[in-house]
mmCIF file with all atom_site columns, C-alpha atoms in Angstrom:
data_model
loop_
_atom_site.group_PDB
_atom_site.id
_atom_site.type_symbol
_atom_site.label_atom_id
_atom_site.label_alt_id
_atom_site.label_comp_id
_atom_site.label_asym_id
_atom_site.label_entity_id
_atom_site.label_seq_id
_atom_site.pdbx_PDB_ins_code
_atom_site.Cartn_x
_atom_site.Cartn_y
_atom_site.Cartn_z
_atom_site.occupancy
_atom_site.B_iso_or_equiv
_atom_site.pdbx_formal_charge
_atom_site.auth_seq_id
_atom_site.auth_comp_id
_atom_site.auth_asym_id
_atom_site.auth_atom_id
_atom_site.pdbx_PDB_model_num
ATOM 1   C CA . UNK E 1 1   ? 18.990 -2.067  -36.921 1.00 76.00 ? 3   UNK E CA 1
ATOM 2   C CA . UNK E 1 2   ? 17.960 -1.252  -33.367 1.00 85.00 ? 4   UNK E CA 1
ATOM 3   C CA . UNK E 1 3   ? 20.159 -1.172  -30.779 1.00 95.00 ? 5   UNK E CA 1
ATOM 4   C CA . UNK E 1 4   ? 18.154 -2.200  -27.968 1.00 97.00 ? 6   UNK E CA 1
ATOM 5   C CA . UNK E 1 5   ? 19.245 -2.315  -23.909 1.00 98.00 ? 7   UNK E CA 1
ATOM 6   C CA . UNK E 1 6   ? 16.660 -3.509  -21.406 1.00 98.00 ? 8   UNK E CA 1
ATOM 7   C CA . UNK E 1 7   ? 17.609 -2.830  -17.926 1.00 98.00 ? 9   UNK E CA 1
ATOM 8   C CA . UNK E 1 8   ? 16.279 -4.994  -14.849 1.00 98.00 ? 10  UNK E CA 1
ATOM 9   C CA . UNK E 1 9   ? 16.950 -4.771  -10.457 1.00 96.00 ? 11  UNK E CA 1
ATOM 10  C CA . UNK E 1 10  ? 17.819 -8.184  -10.770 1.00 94.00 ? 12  UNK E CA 1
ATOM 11  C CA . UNK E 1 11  ? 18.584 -11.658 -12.290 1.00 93.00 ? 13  UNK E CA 1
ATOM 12  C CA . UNK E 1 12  ? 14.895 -12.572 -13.887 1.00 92.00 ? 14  UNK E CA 1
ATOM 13  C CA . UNK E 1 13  ? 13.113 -9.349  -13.824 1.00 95.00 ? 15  UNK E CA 1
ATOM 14  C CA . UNK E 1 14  ? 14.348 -8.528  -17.754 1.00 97.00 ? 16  UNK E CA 1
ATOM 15  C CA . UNK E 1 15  ? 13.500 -12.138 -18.868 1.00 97.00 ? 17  UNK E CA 1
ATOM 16  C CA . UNK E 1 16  ? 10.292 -11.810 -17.473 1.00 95.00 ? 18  UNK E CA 1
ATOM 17  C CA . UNK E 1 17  ? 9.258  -8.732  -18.424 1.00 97.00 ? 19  UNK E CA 1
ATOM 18  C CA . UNK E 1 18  ? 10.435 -8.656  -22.036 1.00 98.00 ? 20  UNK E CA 1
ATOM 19  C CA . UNK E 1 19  ? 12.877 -11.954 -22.733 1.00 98.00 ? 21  UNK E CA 1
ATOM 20  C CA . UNK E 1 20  ? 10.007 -12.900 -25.637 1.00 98.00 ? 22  UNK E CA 1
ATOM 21  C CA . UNK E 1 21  ? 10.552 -8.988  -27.102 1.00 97.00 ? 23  UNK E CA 1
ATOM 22  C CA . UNK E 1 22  ? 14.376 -9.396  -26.683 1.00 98.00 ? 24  UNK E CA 1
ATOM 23  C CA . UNK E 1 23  ? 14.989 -12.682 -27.992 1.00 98.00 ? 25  UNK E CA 1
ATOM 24  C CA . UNK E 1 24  ? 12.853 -11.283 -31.172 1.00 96.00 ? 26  UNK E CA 1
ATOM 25  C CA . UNK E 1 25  ? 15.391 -8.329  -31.516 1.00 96.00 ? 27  UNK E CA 1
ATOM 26  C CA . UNK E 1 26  ? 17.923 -10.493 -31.171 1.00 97.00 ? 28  UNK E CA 1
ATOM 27  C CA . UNK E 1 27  ? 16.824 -12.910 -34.177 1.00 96.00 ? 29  UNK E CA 1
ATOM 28  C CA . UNK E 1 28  ? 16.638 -9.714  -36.445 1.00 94.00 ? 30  UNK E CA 1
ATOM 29  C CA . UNK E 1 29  ? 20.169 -8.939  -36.005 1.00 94.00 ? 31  UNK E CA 1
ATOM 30  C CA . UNK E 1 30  ? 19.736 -6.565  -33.315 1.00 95.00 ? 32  UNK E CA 1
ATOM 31  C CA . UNK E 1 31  ? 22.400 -6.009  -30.685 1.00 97.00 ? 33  UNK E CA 1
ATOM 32  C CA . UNK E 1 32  ? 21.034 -6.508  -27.246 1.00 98.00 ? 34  UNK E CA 1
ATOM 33  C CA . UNK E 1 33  ? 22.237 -5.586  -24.059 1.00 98.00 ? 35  UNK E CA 1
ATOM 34  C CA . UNK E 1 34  ? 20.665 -6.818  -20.572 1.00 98.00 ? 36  UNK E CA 1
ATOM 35  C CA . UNK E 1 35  ? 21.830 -4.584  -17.828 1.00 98.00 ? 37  UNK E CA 1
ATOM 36  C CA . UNK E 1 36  ? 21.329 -6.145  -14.098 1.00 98.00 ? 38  UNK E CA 1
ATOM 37  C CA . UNK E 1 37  ? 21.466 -3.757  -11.135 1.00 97.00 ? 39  UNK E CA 1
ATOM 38  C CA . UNK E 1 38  ? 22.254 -5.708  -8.356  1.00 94.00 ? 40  UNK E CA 1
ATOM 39  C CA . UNK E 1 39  ? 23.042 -9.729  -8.295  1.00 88.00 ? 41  UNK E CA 1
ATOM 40  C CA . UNK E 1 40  ? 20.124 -10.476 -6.091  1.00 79.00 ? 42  UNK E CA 1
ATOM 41  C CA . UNK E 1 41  ? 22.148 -11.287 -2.992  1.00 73.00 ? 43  UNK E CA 1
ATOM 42  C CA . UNK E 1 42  ? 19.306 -10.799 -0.547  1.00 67.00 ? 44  UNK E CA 1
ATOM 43  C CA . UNK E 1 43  ? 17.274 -13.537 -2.611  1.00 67.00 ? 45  UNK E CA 1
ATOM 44  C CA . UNK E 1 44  ? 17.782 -17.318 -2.407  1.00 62.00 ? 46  UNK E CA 1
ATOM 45  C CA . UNK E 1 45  ? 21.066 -18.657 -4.638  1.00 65.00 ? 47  UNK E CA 1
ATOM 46  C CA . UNK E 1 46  ? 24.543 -17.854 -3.566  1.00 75.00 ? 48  UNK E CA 1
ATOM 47  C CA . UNK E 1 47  ? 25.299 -14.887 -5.784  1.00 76.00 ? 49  UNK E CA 1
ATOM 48  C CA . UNK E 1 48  ? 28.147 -16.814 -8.009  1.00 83.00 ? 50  UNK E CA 1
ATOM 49  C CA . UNK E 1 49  ? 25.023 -19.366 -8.533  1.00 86.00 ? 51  UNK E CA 1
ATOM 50  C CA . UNK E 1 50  ? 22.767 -16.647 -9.419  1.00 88.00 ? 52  UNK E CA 1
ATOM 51  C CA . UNK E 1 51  ? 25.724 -14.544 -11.832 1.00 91.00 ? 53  UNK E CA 1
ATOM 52  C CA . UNK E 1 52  ? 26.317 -17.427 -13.909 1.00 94.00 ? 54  UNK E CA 1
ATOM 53  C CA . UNK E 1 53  ? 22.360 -18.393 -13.942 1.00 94.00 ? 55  UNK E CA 1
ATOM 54  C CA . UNK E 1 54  ? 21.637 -15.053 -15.353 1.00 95.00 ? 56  UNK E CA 1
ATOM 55  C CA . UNK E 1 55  ? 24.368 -15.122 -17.919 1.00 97.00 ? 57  UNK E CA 1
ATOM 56  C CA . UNK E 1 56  ? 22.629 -18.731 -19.106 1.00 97.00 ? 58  UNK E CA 1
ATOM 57  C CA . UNK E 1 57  ? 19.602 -16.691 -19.673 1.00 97.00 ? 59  UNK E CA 1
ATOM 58  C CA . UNK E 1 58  ? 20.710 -14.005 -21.556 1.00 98.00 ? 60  UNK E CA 1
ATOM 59  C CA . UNK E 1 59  ? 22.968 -16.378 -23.810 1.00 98.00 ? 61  UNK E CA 1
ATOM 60  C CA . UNK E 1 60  ? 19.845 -18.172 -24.270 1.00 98.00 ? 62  UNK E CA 1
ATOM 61  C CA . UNK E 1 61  ? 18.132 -14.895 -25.568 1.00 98.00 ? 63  UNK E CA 1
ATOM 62  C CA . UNK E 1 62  ? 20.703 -13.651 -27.847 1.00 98.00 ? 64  UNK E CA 1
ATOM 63  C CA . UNK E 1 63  ? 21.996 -10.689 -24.986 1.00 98.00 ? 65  UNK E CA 1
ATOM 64  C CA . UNK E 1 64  ? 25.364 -9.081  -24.218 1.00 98.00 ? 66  UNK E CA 1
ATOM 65  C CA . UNK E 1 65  ? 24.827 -8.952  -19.772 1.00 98.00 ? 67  UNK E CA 1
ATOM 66  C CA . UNK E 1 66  ? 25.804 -6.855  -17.696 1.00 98.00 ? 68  UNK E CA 1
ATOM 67  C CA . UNK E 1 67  ? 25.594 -7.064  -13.865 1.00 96.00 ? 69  UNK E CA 1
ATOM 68  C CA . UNK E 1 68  ? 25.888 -4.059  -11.636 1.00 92.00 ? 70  UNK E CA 1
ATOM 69  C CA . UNK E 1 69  ? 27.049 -4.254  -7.831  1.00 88.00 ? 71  UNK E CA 1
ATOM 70  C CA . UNK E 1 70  ? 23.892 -1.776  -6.313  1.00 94.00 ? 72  UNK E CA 1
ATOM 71  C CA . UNK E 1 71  ? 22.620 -3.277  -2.863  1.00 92.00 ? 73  UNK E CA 1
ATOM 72  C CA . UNK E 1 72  ? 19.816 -5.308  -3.794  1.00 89.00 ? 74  UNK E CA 1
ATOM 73  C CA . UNK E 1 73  ? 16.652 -4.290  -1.996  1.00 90.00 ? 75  UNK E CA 1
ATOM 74  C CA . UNK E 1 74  ? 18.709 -0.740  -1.682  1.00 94.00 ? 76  UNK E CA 1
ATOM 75  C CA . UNK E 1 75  ? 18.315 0.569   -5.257  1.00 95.00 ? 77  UNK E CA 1
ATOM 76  C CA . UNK E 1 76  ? 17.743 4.178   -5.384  1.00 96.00 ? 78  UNK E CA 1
ATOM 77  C CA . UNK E 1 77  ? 16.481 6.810   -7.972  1.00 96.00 ? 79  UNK E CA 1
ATOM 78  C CA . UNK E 1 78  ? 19.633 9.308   -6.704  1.00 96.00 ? 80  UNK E CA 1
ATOM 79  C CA . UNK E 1 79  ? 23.118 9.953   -8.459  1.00 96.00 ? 81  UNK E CA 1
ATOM 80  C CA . UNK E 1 80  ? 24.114 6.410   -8.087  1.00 95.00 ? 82  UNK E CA 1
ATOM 81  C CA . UNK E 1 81  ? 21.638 4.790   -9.993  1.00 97.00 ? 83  UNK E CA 1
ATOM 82  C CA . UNK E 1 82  ? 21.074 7.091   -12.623 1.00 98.00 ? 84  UNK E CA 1
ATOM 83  C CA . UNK E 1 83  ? 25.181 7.299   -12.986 1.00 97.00 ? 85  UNK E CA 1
ATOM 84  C CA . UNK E 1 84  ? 25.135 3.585   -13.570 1.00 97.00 ? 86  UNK E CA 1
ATOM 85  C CA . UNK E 1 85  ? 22.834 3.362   -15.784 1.00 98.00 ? 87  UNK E CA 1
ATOM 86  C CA . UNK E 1 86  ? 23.802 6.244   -18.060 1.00 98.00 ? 88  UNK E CA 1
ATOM 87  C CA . UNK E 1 87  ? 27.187 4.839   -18.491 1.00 98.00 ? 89  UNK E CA 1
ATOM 88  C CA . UNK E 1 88  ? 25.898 2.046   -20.529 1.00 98.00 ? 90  UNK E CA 1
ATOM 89  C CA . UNK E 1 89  ? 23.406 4.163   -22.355 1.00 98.00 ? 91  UNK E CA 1
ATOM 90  C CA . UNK E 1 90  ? 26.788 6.294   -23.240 1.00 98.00 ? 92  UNK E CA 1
ATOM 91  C CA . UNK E 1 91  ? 28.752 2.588   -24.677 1.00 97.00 ? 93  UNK E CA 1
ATOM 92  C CA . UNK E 1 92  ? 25.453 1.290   -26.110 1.00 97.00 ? 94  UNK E CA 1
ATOM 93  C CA . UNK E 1 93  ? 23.638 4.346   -28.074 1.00 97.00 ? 95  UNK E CA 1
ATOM 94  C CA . UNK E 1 94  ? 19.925 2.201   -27.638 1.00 97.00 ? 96  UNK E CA 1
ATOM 95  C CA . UNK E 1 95  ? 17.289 3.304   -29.857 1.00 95.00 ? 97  UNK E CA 1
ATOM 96  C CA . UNK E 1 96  ? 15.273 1.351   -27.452 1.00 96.00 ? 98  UNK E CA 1
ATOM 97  C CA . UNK E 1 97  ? 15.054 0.765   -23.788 1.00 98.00 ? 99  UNK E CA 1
ATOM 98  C CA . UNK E 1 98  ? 13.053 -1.598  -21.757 1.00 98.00 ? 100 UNK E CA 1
ATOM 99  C CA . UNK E 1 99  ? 12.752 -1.499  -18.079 1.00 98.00 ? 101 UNK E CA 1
ATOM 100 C CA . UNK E 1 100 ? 10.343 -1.853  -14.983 1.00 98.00 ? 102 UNK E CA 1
ATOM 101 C CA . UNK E 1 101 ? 6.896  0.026   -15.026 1.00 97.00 ? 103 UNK E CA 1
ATOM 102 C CA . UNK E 1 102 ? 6.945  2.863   -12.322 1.00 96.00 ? 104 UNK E CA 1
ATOM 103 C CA . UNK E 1 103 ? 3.774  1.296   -11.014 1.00 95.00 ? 105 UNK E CA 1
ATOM 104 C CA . UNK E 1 104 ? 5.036  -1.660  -8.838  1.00 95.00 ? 106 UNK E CA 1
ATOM 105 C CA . UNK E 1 105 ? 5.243  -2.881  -5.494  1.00 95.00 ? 107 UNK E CA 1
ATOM 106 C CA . UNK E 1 106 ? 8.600  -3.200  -5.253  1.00 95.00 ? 108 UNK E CA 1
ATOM 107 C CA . UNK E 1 107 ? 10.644 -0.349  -4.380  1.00 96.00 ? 109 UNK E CA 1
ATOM 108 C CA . UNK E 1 108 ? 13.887 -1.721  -6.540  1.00 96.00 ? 110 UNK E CA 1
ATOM 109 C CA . UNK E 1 109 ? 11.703 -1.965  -9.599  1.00 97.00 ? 111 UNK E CA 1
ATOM 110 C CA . UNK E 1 110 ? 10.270 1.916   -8.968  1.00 97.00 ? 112 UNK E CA 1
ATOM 111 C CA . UNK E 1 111 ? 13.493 3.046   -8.566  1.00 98.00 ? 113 UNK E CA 1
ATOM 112 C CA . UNK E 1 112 ? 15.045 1.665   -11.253 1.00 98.00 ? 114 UNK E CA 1
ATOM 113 C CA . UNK E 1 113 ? 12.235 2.486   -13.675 1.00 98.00 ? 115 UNK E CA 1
ATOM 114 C CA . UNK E 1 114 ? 13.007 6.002   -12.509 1.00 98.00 ? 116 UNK E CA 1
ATOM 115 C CA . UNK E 1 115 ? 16.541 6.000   -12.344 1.00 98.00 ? 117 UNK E CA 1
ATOM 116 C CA . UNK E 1 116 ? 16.272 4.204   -16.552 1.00 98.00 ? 118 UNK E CA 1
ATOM 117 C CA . UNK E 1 117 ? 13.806 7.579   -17.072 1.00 98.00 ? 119 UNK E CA 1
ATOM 118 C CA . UNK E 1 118 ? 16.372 9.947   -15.984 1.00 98.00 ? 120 UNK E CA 1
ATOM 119 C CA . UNK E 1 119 ? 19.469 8.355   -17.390 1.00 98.00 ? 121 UNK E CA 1
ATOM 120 C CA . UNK E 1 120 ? 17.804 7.961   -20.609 1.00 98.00 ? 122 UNK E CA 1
ATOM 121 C CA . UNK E 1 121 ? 16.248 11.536  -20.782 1.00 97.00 ? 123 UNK E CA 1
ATOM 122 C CA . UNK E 1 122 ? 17.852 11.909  -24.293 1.00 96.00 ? 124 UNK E CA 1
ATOM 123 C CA . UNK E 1 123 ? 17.095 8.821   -25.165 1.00 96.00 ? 125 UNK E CA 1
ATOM 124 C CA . UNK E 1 124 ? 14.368 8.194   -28.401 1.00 95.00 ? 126 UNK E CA 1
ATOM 125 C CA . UNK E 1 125 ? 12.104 5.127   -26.905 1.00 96.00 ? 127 UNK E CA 1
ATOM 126 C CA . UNK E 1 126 ? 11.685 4.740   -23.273 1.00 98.00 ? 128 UNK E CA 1
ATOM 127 C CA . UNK E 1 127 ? 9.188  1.176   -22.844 1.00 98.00 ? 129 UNK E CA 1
ATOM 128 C CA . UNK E 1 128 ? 8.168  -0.650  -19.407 1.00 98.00 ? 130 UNK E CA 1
ATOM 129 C CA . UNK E 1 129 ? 7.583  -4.277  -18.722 1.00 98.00 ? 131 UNK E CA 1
ATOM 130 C CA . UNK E 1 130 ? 5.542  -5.786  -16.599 1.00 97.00 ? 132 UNK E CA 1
ATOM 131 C CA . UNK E 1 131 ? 6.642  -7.899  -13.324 1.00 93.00 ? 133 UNK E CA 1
ATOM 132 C CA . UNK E 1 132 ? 4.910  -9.788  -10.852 1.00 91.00 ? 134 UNK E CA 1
ATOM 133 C CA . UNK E 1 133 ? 4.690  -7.363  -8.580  1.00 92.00 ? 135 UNK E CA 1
ATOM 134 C CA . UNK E 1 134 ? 3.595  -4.622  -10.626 1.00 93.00 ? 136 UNK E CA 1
ATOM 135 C CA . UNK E 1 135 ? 0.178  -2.958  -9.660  1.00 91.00 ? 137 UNK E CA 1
ATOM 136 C CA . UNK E 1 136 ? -2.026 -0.815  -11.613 1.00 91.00 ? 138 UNK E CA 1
ATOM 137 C CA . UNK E 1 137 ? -0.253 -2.056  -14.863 1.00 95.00 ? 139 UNK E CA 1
ATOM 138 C CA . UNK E 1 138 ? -2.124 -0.422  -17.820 1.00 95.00 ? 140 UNK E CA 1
ATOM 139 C CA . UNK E 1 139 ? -0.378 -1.530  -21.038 1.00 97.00 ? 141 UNK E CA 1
ATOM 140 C CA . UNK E 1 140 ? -1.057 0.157   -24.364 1.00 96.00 ? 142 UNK E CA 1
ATOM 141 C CA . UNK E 1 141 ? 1.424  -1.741  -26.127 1.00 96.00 ? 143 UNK E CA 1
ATOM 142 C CA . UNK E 1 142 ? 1.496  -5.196  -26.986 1.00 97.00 ? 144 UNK E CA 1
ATOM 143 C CA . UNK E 1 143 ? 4.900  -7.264  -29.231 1.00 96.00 ? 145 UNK E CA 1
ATOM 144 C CA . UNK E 1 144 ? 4.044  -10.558 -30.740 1.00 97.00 ? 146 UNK E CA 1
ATOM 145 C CA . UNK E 1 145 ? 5.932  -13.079 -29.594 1.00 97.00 ? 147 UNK E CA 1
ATOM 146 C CA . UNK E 1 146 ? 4.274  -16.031 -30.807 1.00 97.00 ? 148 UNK E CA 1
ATOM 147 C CA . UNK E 1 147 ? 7.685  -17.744 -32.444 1.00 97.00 ? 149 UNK E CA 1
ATOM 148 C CA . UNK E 1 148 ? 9.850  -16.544 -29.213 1.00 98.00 ? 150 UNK E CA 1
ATOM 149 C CA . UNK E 1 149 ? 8.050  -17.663 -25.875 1.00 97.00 ? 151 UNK E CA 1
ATOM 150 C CA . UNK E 1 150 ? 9.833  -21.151 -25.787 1.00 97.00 ? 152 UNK E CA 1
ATOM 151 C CA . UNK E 1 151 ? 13.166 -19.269 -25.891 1.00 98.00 ? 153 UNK E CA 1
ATOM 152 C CA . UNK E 1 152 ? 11.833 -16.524 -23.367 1.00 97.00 ? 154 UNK E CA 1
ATOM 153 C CA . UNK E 1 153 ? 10.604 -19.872 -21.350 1.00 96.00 ? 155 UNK E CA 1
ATOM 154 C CA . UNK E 1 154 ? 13.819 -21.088 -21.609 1.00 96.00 ? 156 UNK E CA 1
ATOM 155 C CA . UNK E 1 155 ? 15.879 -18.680 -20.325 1.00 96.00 ? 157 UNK E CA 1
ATOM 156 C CA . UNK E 1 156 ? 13.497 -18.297 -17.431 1.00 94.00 ? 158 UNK E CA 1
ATOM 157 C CA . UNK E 1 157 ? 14.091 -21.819 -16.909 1.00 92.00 ? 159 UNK E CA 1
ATOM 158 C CA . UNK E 1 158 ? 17.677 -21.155 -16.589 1.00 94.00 ? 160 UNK E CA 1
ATOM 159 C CA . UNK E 1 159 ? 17.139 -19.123 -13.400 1.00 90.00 ? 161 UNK E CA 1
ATOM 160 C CA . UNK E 1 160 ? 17.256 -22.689 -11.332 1.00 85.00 ? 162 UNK E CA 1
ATOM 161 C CA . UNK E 1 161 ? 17.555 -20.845 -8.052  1.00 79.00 ? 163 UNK E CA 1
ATOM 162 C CA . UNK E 1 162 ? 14.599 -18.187 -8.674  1.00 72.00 ? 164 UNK E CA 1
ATOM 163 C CA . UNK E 1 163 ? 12.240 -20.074 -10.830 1.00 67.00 ? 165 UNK E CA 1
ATOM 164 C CA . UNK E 1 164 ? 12.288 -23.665 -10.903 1.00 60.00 ? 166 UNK E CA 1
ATOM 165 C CA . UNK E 1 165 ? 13.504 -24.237 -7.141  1.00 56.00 ? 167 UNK E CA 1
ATOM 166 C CA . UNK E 1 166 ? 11.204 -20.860 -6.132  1.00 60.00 ? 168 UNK E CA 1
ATOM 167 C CA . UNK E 1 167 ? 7.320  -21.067 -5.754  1.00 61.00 ? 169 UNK E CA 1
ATOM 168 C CA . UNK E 1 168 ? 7.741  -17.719 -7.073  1.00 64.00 ? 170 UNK E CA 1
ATOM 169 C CA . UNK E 1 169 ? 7.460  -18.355 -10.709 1.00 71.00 ? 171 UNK E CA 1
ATOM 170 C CA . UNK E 1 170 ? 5.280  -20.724 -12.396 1.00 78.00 ? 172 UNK E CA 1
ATOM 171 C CA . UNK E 1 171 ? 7.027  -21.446 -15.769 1.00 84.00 ? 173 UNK E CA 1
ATOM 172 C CA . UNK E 1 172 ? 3.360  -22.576 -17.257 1.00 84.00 ? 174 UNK E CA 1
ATOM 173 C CA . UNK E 1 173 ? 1.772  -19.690 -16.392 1.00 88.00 ? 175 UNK E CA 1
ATOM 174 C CA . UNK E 1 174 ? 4.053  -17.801 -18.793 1.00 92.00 ? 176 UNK E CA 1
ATOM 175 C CA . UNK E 1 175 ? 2.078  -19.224 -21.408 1.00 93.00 ? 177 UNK E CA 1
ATOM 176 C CA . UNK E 1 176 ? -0.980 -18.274 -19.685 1.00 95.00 ? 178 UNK E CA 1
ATOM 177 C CA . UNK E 1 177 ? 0.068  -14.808 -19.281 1.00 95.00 ? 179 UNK E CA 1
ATOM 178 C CA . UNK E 1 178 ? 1.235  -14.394 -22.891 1.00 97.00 ? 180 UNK E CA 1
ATOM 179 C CA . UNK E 1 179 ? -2.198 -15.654 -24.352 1.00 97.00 ? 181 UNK E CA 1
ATOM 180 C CA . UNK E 1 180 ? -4.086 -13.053 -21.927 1.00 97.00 ? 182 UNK E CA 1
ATOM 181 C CA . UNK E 1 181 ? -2.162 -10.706 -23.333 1.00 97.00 ? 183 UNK E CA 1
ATOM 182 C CA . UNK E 1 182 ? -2.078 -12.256 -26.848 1.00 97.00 ? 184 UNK E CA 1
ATOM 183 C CA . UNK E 1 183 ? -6.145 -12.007 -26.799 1.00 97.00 ? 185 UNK E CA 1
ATOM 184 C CA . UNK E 1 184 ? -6.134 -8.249  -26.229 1.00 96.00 ? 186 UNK E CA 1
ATOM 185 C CA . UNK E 1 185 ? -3.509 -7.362  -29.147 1.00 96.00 ? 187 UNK E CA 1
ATOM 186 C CA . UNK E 1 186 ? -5.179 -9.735  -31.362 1.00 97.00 ? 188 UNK E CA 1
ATOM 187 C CA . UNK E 1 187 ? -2.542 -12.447 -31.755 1.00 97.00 ? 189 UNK E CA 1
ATOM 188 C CA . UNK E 1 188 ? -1.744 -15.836 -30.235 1.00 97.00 ? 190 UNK E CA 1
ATOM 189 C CA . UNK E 1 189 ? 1.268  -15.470 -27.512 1.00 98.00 ? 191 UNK E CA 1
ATOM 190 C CA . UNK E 1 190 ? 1.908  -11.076 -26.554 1.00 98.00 ? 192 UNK E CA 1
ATOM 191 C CA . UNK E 1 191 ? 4.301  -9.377  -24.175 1.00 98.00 ? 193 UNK E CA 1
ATOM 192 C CA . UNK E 1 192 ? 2.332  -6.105  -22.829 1.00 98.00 ? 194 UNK E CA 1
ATOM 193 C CA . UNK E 1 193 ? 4.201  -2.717  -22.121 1.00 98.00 ? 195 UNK E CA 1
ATOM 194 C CA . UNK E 1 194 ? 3.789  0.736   -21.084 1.00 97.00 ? 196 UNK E CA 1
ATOM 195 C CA . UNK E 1 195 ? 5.409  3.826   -22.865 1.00 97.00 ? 197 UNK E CA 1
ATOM 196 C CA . UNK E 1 196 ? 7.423  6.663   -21.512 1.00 97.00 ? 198 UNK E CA 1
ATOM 197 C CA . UNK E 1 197 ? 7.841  7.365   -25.269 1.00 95.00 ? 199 UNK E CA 1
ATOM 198 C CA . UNK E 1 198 ? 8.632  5.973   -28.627 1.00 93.00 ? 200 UNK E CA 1
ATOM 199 C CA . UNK E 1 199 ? 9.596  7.383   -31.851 1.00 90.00 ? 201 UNK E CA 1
ATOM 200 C CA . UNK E 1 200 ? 9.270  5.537   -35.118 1.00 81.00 ? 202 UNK E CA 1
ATOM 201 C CA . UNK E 1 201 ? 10.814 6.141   -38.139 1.00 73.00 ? 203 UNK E CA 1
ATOM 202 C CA . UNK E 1 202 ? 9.575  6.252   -41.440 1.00 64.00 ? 204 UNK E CA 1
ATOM 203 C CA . UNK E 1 203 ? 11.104 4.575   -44.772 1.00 54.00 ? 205 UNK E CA 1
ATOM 204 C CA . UNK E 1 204 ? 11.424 0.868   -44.058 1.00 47.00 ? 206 UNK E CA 1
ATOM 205 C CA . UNK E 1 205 ? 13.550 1.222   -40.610 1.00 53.00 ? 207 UNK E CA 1
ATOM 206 C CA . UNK E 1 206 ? 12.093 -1.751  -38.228 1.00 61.00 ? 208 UNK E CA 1
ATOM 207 C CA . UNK E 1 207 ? 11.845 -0.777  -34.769 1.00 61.00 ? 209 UNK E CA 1
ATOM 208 C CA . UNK E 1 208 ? 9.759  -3.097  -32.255 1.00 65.00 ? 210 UNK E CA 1
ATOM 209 C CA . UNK E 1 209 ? 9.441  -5.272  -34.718 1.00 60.00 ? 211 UNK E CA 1
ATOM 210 C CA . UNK E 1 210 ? 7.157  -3.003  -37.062 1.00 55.00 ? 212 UNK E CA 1
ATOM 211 C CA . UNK E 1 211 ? 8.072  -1.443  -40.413 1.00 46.00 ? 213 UNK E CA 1
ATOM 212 C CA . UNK E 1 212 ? 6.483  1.581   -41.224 1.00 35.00 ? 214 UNK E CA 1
#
């Protein structure tokens, strides 16, 4: 069974990317892990609000959190980051990883996409999500989650400081987003990723949700 740990800059940035993917490893009997860099102090939400806002989300997706203490709009790609970050990957052993695309606006997404890269150097599948600041996005993967984007819109929905109270996020335009993307794989509701690298193995093992 895949042990799977997606890794975010802040609270809403894994659930948005991938919370449809997760909460479908999650309902297989995978073991999930949801690793936060920072709390998101420089955004709106005092940080306890935010802390216990993300930890709503990722009970609502099935998800072990945790939250790191980097400077939020201060993430780097240096020693720190990739330190952090390969301290989990030591506890958790993924077979997958999910994290930001290197293409993206946002320097704490770039940098943490790079940082995951490094850390995770050994690791077997290396995946990116999208975010609404990513640019140049050019997915060649695509994850069904047709019977998981009510829970992914649910946990989203637990983010009351960045999403529902934030112009930010438009909770029906995840929908939206997940029948574009649905269109090009060929299915009704889709979550669309880039790949460092996966590896798939043969004789029955599932990993992202495919047998081979």
């Amino acid at each position: 069974m895949p042990r799977v740990l997606a890794v975010g800059a802040h609270p809403d940035d894994i659930e948005m990317g991938c919370g449809g993917t997760l909460a479908m490893h999650a309902a297989s009997g995978a073991q999930v892990t949801m690793l936060v860099l920072t709390t998101g102090q420089a955004g709106p939400g005092e940080v306890s609000r935010r802390t216990k806002e993300a930890q709503d989300a990722a009970d609502k997706l099935g998800a072990r959190l945790i939250i790191g203490g980097l400077p939020d709009g201060g993430v780097t790609a240096g020693y720190e980051t990739v330190q952090h970050i390969e301290a989990v990957i030591r506890e958790v052993d993924p077979t997958i990883i999910y994290t930001h695309s290197e293409h993206d606006s946002h320097q704490d997404h770039r940098a943490t996409a790079a940082a995951t890269i490094a850390a995770g150097r050994q690791s077997p599948t290396i995946i990116h999500y999208q975010s609404p600041s990513s640019r140049a996005f050019d997915p060649c993967l695509f994850i069904d989650i047709e019977d998981f984007l009510s829970t992914k819109v649910a946990a989203l929905a637990c983010h009351v400081s960045q999403v529902v109270e934030s112009s930010m996020v438009d909770l029906d335009q995840q929908g939206i987003n997940a029948e574009y993307w649905g269109r090009l794989a060929r299915c009704r509701y889709a979550e669309p990723f880039e790949i460092t690298r996966v590896r798939l193995r043969q004789g029955g093992r599932k990993e992202l949700g495919v047998e081979i």
